[in-house]
Coordinates of C-alpha atoms in Angstrom, one line a residue:
M1 CA -27.6 -27.2 20.3
E2 CA -29.1 -28.7 17.2
L3 CA -26.5 -30.8 15.3
P4 CA -26.3 -28.8 12.0
F5 CA -26.0 -25.5 14.0
A6 CA -23.5 -27.1 16.3
I7 CA -21.3 -28.3 13.5
A8 CA -21.3 -24.8 11.9
V9 CA -20.5 -23.1 15.1
Y10 CA -17.7 -25.5 16.0
L11 CA -16.2 -25.4 12.5
C12 CA -16.2 -21.5 12.4
T13 CA -14.7 -21.4 15.9
A14 CA -12.0 -23.9 15.0
L15 CA -11.1 -22.0 11.8
S16 CA -10.9 -18.7 13.7
V17 CA -8.6 -20.2 16.3
L18 CA -6.3 -21.8 13.7
S19 CA -6.2 -18.8 11.4
P20 CA -2.9 -17.4 12.6
G21 CA -1.3 -20.8 11.9
F22 CA -2.6 -20.7 8.3
F23 CA -1.1 -17.3 7.8
I24 CA 2.3 -18.3 9.2
T25 CA 2.3 -21.3 6.9
L26 CA 1.5 -19.1 3.9
R27 CA 4.3 -16.7 4.9
E28 CA 6.9 -19.5 4.7
A29 CA 5.6 -20.7 1.3
V30 CA 5.7 -17.1 0.0
K31 CA 9.2 -16.7 1.4
K32 CA 10.6 -19.8 -0.4
Q33 CA 8.9 -18.9 -3.7
R34 CA 10.3 -15.3 -3.7
Q35 CA 13.7 -16.5 -2.7
E36 CA 13.8 -18.5 -6.0
I37 CA 12.8 -15.4 -7.9
I38 CA 15.4 -13.2 -6.2
T39 CA 18.1 -15.8 -6.9
D40 CA 17.4 -15.8 -10.6
L41 CA 17.1 -12.0 -10.6
A42 CA 20.6 -11.7 -9.1
N43 CA 22.1 -12.7 -12.5
V44 CA 20.5 -9.7 -14.1
F45 CA 21.7 -7.1 -11.6
D46 CA 25.2 -8.5 -11.1
T47 CA 27.4 -5.5 -12.1
G48 CA 30.7 -7.3 -11.4
Q49 CA 33.4 -7.0 -14.1
D50 CA 36.3 -8.8 -12.2
G51 CA 34.8 -12.2 -11.7
G52 CA 33.3 -11.1 -8.4
V53 CA 29.7 -10.4 -7.5
H54 CA 28.5 -6.8 -7.1
L55 CA 24.8 -6.1 -6.7
I56 CA 23.2 -2.7 -6.8
P57 CA 21.8 -1.4 -3.5
S58 CA 18.2 -1.7 -4.7
F59 CA 18.7 -5.4 -5.1
E60 CA 20.5 -5.7 -1.8
F61 CA 17.4 -4.3 0.0
V62 CA 15.2 -7.0 -1.7
K63 CA 17.7 -9.8 -0.9
Y64 CA 18.1 -8.9 2.8
K65 CA 14.4 -8.7 3.3
Y66 CA 13.7 -12.3 2.1
F67 CA 16.9 -14.3 2.9
V68 CA 16.2 -14.7 6.6
G69 CA 16.4 -18.1 8.4
L70 CA 19.2 -19.2 6.0
R71 CA 22.9 -19.6 6.2
R72 CA 24.7 -16.7 4.6
G73 CA 26.3 -19.2 2.2
Q74 CA 22.9 -19.8 0.7
D75 CA 22.0 -16.2 -0.4
P76 CA 22.4 -15.2 -4.1
E77 CA 25.5 -13.1 -3.5
I78 CA 27.6 -14.9 -0.9
G79 CA 26.9 -18.4 -2.4
R80 CA 28.3 -17.3 -5.8
S81 CA 31.3 -15.5 -4.3
E82 CA 32.8 -18.5 -2.7
A83 CA 34.7 -19.3 -5.9
V84 CA 36.4 -15.9 -5.9
G85 CA 37.8 -15.9 -2.4
R86 CA 35.3 -14.1 -0.3
A87 CA 34.4 -17.0 1.8
D88 CA 37.3 -16.4 4.2
Q89 CA 36.0 -12.8 4.9
I90 CA 32.4 -13.8 5.9
D91 CA 31.2 -16.4 8.4
L92 CA 29.1 -18.6 6.2
N93 CA 27.8 -20.6 9.1
R94 CA 26.2 -17.6 10.8
E95 CA 22.4 -17.7 10.3
R96 CA 20.2 -14.7 9.6
K97 CA 17.6 -15.1 12.3
D98 CA 13.9 -15.3 11.5
F99 CA 11.2 -15.1 14.1
S100 CA 11.5 -18.0 16.5
A101 CA 8.7 -20.5 17.2
I102 CA 8.2 -19.2 20.7
S103 CA 7.7 -15.7 19.3
W104 CA 5.0 -16.8 16.9
L105 CA 3.4 -18.8 19.7
L106 CA 3.3 -15.8 22.0
G107 CA 1.9 -13.6 19.3
C108 CA -0.8 -16.1 18.2
I109 CA -2.2 -17.2 21.6
P110 CA -3.9 -13.9 22.5
F111 CA -5.3 -13.6 19.0
S112 CA -6.6 -17.2 18.9
V113 CA -8.2 -17.0 22.4
L114 CA -9.9 -13.7 21.7
V115 CA -11.1 -14.6 18.3
G116 CA -12.2 -18.1 19.3
F117 CA -14.2 -16.9 22.3
S118 CA -15.8 -14.0 20.4
T119 CA -16.7 -16.1 17.4
Y120 CA -18.3 -18.8 19.5
Y121 CA -20.3 -16.3 21.7
S122 CA -21.4 -14.3 18.7
L123 CA -22.7 -17.3 16.7
T124 CA -24.5 -18.8 19.7
M125 CA -26.1 -15.5 20.7
I126 CA -27.4 -15.1 17.1
L127 CA -28.8 -18.6 17.3
Y128 CA -30.3 -17.8 20.6
L129 CA -32.1 -14.7 19.4
L130 CA -33.4 -16.8 16.4
S131 CA -34.4 -19.7 18.7
S132 CA -38.1 -19.0 18.3
H133 CA -37.9 -20.4 14.8
T134 CA -36.2 -23.7 15.8
T135 CA -37.5 -26.9 17.3
L136 CA -35.2 -26.9 20.3
P137 CA -34.9 -23.2 21.4
G138 CA -33.5 -24.1 24.8
Q139 CA -30.5 -25.9 23.3
L140 CA -29.1 -22.9 21.4
V141 CA -27.1 -21.4 24.2
W142 CA -23.6 -21.6 25.6
P143 CA -23.9 -23.5 28.9
D144 CA -23.4 -21.4 32.1
V145 CA -23.3 -18.1 30.0
S146 CA -26.1 -15.6 30.3
Y147 CA -27.8 -14.2 27.1
P148 CA -29.9 -11.0 26.9
K149 CA -33.6 -11.2 26.7
P150 CA -35.2 -9.9 23.5
G151 CA -36.0 -6.2 23.8
D152 CA -33.6 -5.7 26.7
R153 CA -31.1 -2.8 26.6
A154 CA -28.3 -5.3 27.0
E155 CA -29.3 -6.8 23.7
L156 CA -28.3 -3.6 21.9
W157 CA -24.9 -3.6 23.6
L158 CA -24.1 -7.2 22.9
L159 CA -25.3 -7.1 19.3
G160 CA -23.2 -4.0 18.8
M161 CA -20.1 -5.6 20.3
C162 CA -20.7 -8.7 18.1
A163 CA -21.0 -6.5 15.0
A164 CA -17.9 -4.6 16.0
F165 CA -16.0 -7.9 16.4
A166 CA -17.2 -9.1 13.0
G167 CA -16.0 -5.9 11.3
S168 CA -12.6 -5.9 13.1
Y169 CA -12.0 -9.7 12.5
I170 CA -12.6 -9.3 8.8
T171 CA -10.3 -6.3 8.8
A172 CA -7.7 -8.3 10.7
L173 CA -7.8 -11.1 8.2
R174 CA -7.4 -8.6 5.3
N175 CA -4.5 -6.9 7.1
L176 CA -2.7 -10.2 7.8
L177 CA -3.1 -11.3 4.2
R178 CA -1.7 -7.9 3.1
A179 CA 1.2 -8.5 5.5
I180 CA 1.9 -11.8 3.8
R181 CA 2.0 -10.2 0.4
N182 CA 4.4 -7.5 1.7
F183 CA 6.3 -10.1 3.7
D184 CA 6.0 -8.1 6.9
L185 CA 3.9 -10.5 8.8
S186 CA 5.4 -10.8 12.3
P187 CA 4.3 -11.7 15.9
V188 CA 4.0 -8.0 16.5
A189 CA 1.6 -7.6 13.6
I190 CA -0.6 -10.3 15.0
V191 CA -0.6 -8.7 18.5
S192 CA -1.4 -5.4 16.8
E193 CA -4.5 -6.9 15.2
T194 CA -5.5 -8.3 18.5
T195 CA -5.4 -4.9 20.2
K196 CA -7.5 -3.4 17.3
I197 CA -10.2 -6.1 17.8
L198 CA -10.2 -5.3 21.6
L199 CA -10.5 -1.6 20.8
S200 CA -13.4 -2.2 18.5
I201 CA -15.3 -4.3 21.0
A202 CA -14.6 -1.7 23.7
L203 CA -15.8 1.2 21.5
A204 CA -19.0 -0.5 20.5
P205 CA -21.0 0.0 23.8
I206 CA -19.7 3.6 24.1
V207 CA -21.0 4.4 20.6
T208 CA -24.2 2.5 21.4
I209 CA -24.8 4.7 24.5
I210 CA -24.1 7.9 22.5
L211 CA -26.4 7.0 19.7
V212 CA -29.2 5.7 21.9
N213 CA -29.2 8.1 24.8
M214 CA -28.1 11.2 23.1
G215 CA -29.9 10.6 19.7
S216 CA -33.2 9.2 21.0
Q217 CA -34.9 12.6 20.8
A218 CA -33.8 13.1 17.2
L219 CA -35.1 9.7 16.2
N220 CA -38.4 10.4 17.8
S221 CA -38.8 13.8 16.2
L222 CA -37.7 12.8 12.8
F223 CA -39.0 9.3 12.4
G224 CA -41.4 8.8 15.3
V225 CA -39.7 5.7 16.6
A226 CA -38.8 4.5 20.1
S227 CA -35.3 5.0 21.4
H228 CA -34.0 1.5 21.6
D229 CA -36.6 -1.1 20.9
S230 CA -37.3 -0.4 17.2
P231 CA -35.9 -2.3 14.3
F232 CA -34.8 1.1 12.8
T233 CA -32.6 1.9 15.8
L234 CA -31.2 -1.7 15.9
G235 CA -30.2 -1.5 12.3
I236 CA -28.4 1.8 12.7
L237 CA -26.6 0.6 15.8
I238 CA -25.4 -2.7 14.2
T239 CA -24.3 -0.8 11.1
A240 CA -22.4 1.8 13.1
C241 CA -20.7 -0.8 15.3
F242 CA -19.7 -2.9 12.2
V243 CA -18.1 0.3 10.7
I244 CA -16.3 0.8 14.1
G245 CA -14.8 -2.7 13.6
L246 CA -13.6 -1.8 10.2
L247 CA -12.1 1.6 11.2
P248 CA -11.5 1.5 15.0
D249 CA -8.9 4.3 14.9
V250 CA -11.3 6.6 13.1
A251 CA -14.1 5.8 15.6
L252 CA -11.7 6.5 18.5
R253 CA -10.8 9.9 17.0
W254 CA -14.5 10.6 16.6
V255 CA -15.3 9.8 20.3
I256 CA -12.4 12.0 21.5
Q257 CA -13.5 14.9 19.3
R258 CA -17.0 14.6 20.8
D259 CA -15.6 15.2 24.3
H260 CA -14.2 18.6 23.4
L261 CA -11.5 18.3 26.0
K262 CA -10.2 21.7 27.1
N263 CA -6.5 21.1 26.5
F264 CA -6.8 18.5 23.7
K265 CA -5.1 19.6 20.5
Q266 CA -7.6 19.6 17.7
E267 CA -6.9 18.9 14.1
E268 CA -7.1 21.7 11.5
V269 CA -9.8 20.5 9.1
D270 CA -8.9 23.1 6.5
V271 CA -5.4 21.5 6.1
F272 CA -7.0 18.3 4.8
Q273 CA -8.9 20.3 2.2
A274 CA -5.8 22.1 1.0
F275 CA -3.6 19.1 0.6
K276 CA -5.1 16.2 -1.4
I277 CA -3.4 13.0 -2.7
T278 CA -3.0 12.2 -6.4
P279 CA -4.4 8.7 -7.2
V280 CA -2.2 6.3 -9.1
E281 CA -4.8 5.9 -11.8
I282 CA -3.3 9.1 -13.3
I283 CA -0.4 7.0 -14.4
D284 CA -0.6 5.5 -17.9
G285 CA -1.2 1.8 -17.6
I286 CA -2.7 1.7 -14.1
D287 CA -6.4 1.1 -13.7
S288 CA -8.7 0.5 -10.7
D289 CA -7.8 -3.2 -10.4
I290 CA -4.1 -2.5 -10.4
R291 CA -4.6 0.3 -7.9
A292 CA -6.3 -2.1 -5.5
R293 CA -3.4 -4.6 -5.8
L294 CA -0.9 -1.8 -5.2
E295 CA -2.7 -0.7 -2.1
D296 CA -1.9 -4.0 -0.6
H297 CA 1.7 -2.9 -0.7
H298 CA 0.9 0.5 1.0
I299 CA 0.9 2.4 -2.3
H300 CA -2.1 4.7 -2.2
N301 CA -0.9 7.7 -4.3
T302 CA 1.7 8.7 -6.8
Q303 CA 4.2 9.8 -4.1
N304 CA 4.2 6.3 -2.6
L305 CA 4.7 4.8 -6.1
A306 CA 7.4 7.3 -6.9
A307 CA 9.4 6.3 -3.8
A308 CA 8.8 2.6 -4.2
N309 CA 11.6 0.1 -4.9
P310 CA 10.8 -1.3 -8.4
L311 CA 12.6 -4.6 -7.8
M312 CA 10.7 -5.1 -4.6
L313 CA 7.4 -4.6 -6.4
F314 CA 8.5 -7.0 -9.1
V315 CA 9.2 -9.7 -6.6
E316 CA 6.0 -9.1 -4.6
T317 CA 3.5 -8.4 -7.5
P318 CA 2.6 -10.2 -10.7
Y319 CA 3.6 -7.2 -12.9
G320 CA 6.7 -7.1 -15.2
V321 CA 9.8 -5.3 -14.2
Y322 CA 9.8 -3.0 -17.2
Q323 CA 6.2 -2.2 -16.6
I324 CA 6.9 -1.3 -13.0
M325 CA 9.9 0.8 -13.9
D326 CA 7.8 2.8 -16.3
W327 CA 5.1 3.4 -13.7
V328 CA 7.6 4.5 -11.1
A329 CA 9.3 6.8 -13.6
Q330 CA 5.9 8.4 -14.6
S331 CA 5.1 8.8 -10.9
Q332 CA 8.4 10.6 -10.3
L333 CA 7.6 13.0 -13.2
C334 CA 4.1 13.6 -11.7
C335 CA 5.6 14.4 -8.3
A336 CA 8.3 16.6 -9.8
V337 CA 6.1 18.8 -12.1
G338 CA 2.5 18.3 -10.8
R339 CA -0.4 16.2 -12.0
D340 CA -1.9 19.0 -14.1
K341 CA 1.2 19.3 -16.3
I342 CA 2.1 15.8 -17.2
V343 CA -0.6 15.3 -19.8
R344 CA 0.5 18.5 -21.5
M345 CA 4.1 17.1 -21.7
W346 CA 3.1 13.9 -23.4
P347 CA 2.8 15.4 -26.9
L348 CA 6.3 16.8 -26.4
G349 CA 7.7 13.3 -25.9
V350 CA 8.1 13.6 -22.1
R351 CA 6.4 10.7 -20.2
T352 CA 8.9 10.0 -17.5
L353 CA 11.3 12.0 -15.4
F354 CA 14.2 10.5 -17.3
D355 CA 12.8 11.9 -20.6
L356 CA 13.0 15.3 -18.9
E357 CA 16.6 14.6 -17.8
R358 CA 17.7 13.5 -21.2
L359 CA 16.2 16.7 -22.7
A360 CA 18.0 18.8 -20.1
T361 CA 21.4 17.2 -20.7
D362 CA 21.2 17.4 -24.5
D363 CA 23.4 20.2 -25.7
E364 CA 22.4 20.1 -29.3
E365 CA 21.0 23.3 -30.7
E366 CA 18.0 21.6 -32.1
S367 CA 16.8 20.6 -28.6
V368 CA 16.6 24.2 -27.3
A369 CA 13.2 24.9 -28.9
L370 CA 11.8 21.7 -27.4
L371 CA 13.4 22.5 -24.0
L372 CA 11.8 26.0 -24.0
E373 CA 8.4 24.5 -24.7
V374 CA 8.8 22.1 -21.9
G375 CA 10.0 24.9 -19.6
R376 CA 6.9 26.9 -20.4
V377 CA 4.8 23.9 -19.3
I378 CA 6.8 23.5 -16.0
L379 CA 7.5 27.2 -15.1
G380 CA 4.8 29.0 -17.0
T381 CA 4.9 31.7 -19.6
G382 CA 5.6 34.4 -17.0
L383 CA 9.1 33.1 -16.5
I384 CA 9.6 31.7 -20.0
P385 CA 7.7 34.1 -22.3
Y386 CA 7.2 33.6 -26.0
Q387 CA 8.5 37.1 -26.9
G388 CA 11.6 38.9 -25.9
L389 CA 13.3 35.8 -24.4
D390 CA 17.0 35.2 -24.4
K391 CA 17.0 31.6 -25.4
A392 CA 20.3 30.8 -23.9
A393 CA 19.4 32.3 -20.5
G394 CA 15.9 30.7 -20.6
A395 CA 17.4 27.3 -21.4
A396 CA 19.8 27.7 -18.5
V397 CA 17.0 28.4 -16.1
I398 CA 15.0 25.4 -17.3
R399 CA 18.0 23.1 -17.0
R400 CA 18.7 24.3 -13.5
S401 CA 15.1 23.8 -12.5
I402 CA 15.1 20.3 -13.9
E403 CA 18.4 19.5 -12.1
L404 CA 16.7 20.4 -8.8
R405 CA 14.1 17.7 -9.5
L406 CA 16.6 14.9 -10.1
D407 CA 18.6 14.8 -6.8
D408 CA 16.2 12.7 -4.7
P409 CA 17.5 9.3 -3.6
H410 CA 14.6 7.4 -5.1
V411 CA 15.3 9.0 -8.4
Q412 CA 19.0 8.0 -8.2
R413 CA 17.9 4.5 -7.3
L414 CA 15.6 4.2 -10.4
R415 CA 18.3 5.6 -12.6
Q416 CA 20.7 3.0 -11.4
I417 CA 18.2 0.3 -12.2
Y418 CA 17.7 1.8 -15.6
I419 CA 21.4 1.8 -16.3
A420 CA 21.9 -1.8 -15.0
V421 CA 19.1 -3.1 -17.2
G422 CA 20.4 -1.1 -20.2
D423 CA 23.9 -2.6 -19.7
R424 CA 22.5 -6.1 -19.7
L425 CA 20.5 -5.3 -22.9
G426 CA 23.7 -4.0 -24.6
R427 CA 24.6 -0.8 -26.4
K428 CA 23.4 -2.0 -29.7
S429 CA 19.8 -2.2 -28.5
R430 CA 19.6 1.4 -27.3
R431 CA 18.8 3.0 -30.7
F432 CA 18.0 2.0 -34.2
T433 CA 20.7 2.9 -36.7
G434 CA 20.1 6.0 -38.7
T435 CA 19.8 9.7 -38.4
F436 CA 17.3 11.2 -35.9
R437 CA 17.7 14.9 -36.1
Q438 CA 16.3 15.7 -39.6
T439 CA 13.5 18.0 -38.6
S440 CA 14.2 21.6 -39.6
T441 CA 13.7 24.5 -37.2
G442 CA 10.7 25.8 -39.2
I443 CA 8.9 22.6 -38.9
S444 CA 9.6 22.5 -35.2
D445 CA 8.3 26.0 -34.7
A446 CA 5.1 25.2 -36.6
Y447 CA 4.6 22.1 -34.5
F448 CA 5.0 23.9 -31.3
A449 CA 2.7 26.7 -32.4
W450 CA 0.0 24.0 -33.1
L451 CA 0.6 22.6 -29.6
R452 CA 0.2 26.0 -28.0
Q453 CA -3.1 26.5 -29.8
K454 CA -4.3 23.0 -28.8
W455 CA -3.5 23.5 -25.1
S456 CA -4.5 27.2 -24.8

């Protein structure tokens, strides 16, 4: 093999073999950096009033996720509680076990062997097929390994398998990097990516046979090209196999559906049309770039964001804790009332689910008119009409409807975080001094009439 090509092939192969080690090293660096953040954050969410340390459950989940491989006396809660007499209740010498070195080794060996072999063979085969443009064509081969002849049917299969490997390997690198960001990289995750690469390579010749043998007549009739020896066919196959590597599960589902097995339970396609996800861009403050970053943490829609732990997102993303709390609260309102109603509620002062809660728990008479307008947005004018409505009964129905939307555990968790942060800020920071309810009923009715006209 020519020296420049040999250096490139050996370097790429070495990097692919060592890639699991790079990700494990990055995982340890991320763990230490986030442990420092969590330790500092513990001071904010310490609710202890008696000299002890009492952390809210949301923070406990974050702490237990990252403080692995350390003595219990080194975590942010236990370490601070030694001075108040809790050390005799807990074994501070017991270590929270992280994955052992042998576990990492057993998980990385199959990945490294498969990726190293596939990378070396794919690169050398490409060089072999391009050998007519080099000075030493006979040297661009892997010794004692056969390569397909140009124009042979095996060339399609092997090129398809190489394309599928390339797509699956790129996807594996992205998934492993995402696992580091989420701190869920494990030996099982590496083995899982290995099986996906194997699945992609195995599906490539199957799809190649389907497209070549079963689609040759269509290609000849539509484009007037040969079945397997045309550049057009080769381009389609390589593209299809690369997509298989990116989405092996989707490709496997497509192959199974093509078989039309007699007793195989088919998916109801109409269900996917009836239920659609709401993208997180609907949330005020989230754009496409932020959505792409949140997708690394398995947040693909507003329901995922509504149920997310804000403290975990703060530790694992570059966004501020108040910003994340606002996003999650907006998402919870979107999930509670529907995406088509949240924009109509913004002019009424309701941006988050807790704005809705504060309105429902306000017993002041001046709030009834606003509560009825919000109720008409949520429940419709059929249940809360403009004319002939008993305001007390209508307000009771709206309050009960709002209460039903406030009992989910993820709502309770966010409320607890709100309260903890509010307590640290202090009561004096909650409101400016002065009188707020100075708007007369007539002005309120005129304002609501203008809103009804605007949204009608």
